[in-house]
Amino acid sequence: MRIYQDRLLDSLMRVLDALEGEMSMKQMGIIMILYMAGTAAFGVLAVIVIHGLGWQWL
């Protein structure tokens, strides 16, 4: 568990370092793609859950 936390923290720090400096167009593009993919995945999951369980549980 500790190794996983350290790796997570390390990758988070790397992302923060990338955001701190001047971002290249490539970095911006990658972040946009990741953001859009995450949003799309969340949307699909929400639709599946709502259709599967109905509105009553909300």
Short mmCIF file of C-alpha atoms in Angstrom, two decimals, residues 14-51:
data_model
loop_
_atom_site.label_atom_id
_atom_site.label_comp_id
_atom_site.label_asym_id
_atom_site.label_seq_id
_atom_site.Cartn_x
_atom_site.Cartn_y
_atom_site.Cartn_z
CA ARG A 14 5.01 15.48 -11.69
CA VAL A 15 1.63 16.72 -12.95
CA LEU A 16 1.83 19.77 -10.67
CA ASP A 17 5.36 20.50 -11.91
CA ALA A 18 4.12 20.30 -15.50
CA LEU A 19 1.27 22.68 -14.69
CA GLU A 20 3.58 25.10 -12.89
CA GLY A 21 5.89 25.67 -15.86
CA GLU A 22 4.97 26.90 -19.30
CA MET A 23 2.72 24.30 -20.84
CA SER A 24 3.37 23.24 -24.39
CA MET A 25 0.53 22.71 -26.84
CA LYS A 26 1.20 18.97 -26.64
CA GLN A 27 0.77 18.96 -22.85
CA MET A 28 -2.39 21.04 -23.16
CA GLY A 29 -3.74 18.60 -25.75
CA ILE A 30 -2.99 15.57 -23.57
CA ILE A 31 -4.69 17.16 -20.55
CA MET A 32 -7.71 18.13 -22.66
CA ILE A 33 -8.00 14.59 -24.05
CA LEU A 34 -7.74 13.08 -20.54
CA TYR A 35 -10.33 15.54 -19.23
CA MET A 36 -12.72 14.81 -22.08
CA ALA A 37 -12.24 11.04 -21.71
CA GLY A 38 -12.92 11.29 -17.97
CA THR A 39 -16.02 13.41 -18.51
CA ALA A 40 -17.32 11.04 -21.19
CA ALA A 41 -16.69 8.01 -18.96
CA PHE A 42 -18.53 9.68 -16.09
CA GLY A 43 -21.46 10.57 -18.38
CA VAL A 44 -21.73 7.03 -19.73
CA LEU A 45 -21.57 5.60 -16.21
CA ALA A 46 -24.28 8.01 -15.01
CA VAL A 47 -26.59 7.05 -17.89
CA ILE A 48 -26.05 3.32 -17.26
CA VAL A 49 -26.70 3.68 -13.52
CA ILE A 50 -29.81 5.86 -13.97
CA HIS A 51 -31.27 3.59 -16.65
#
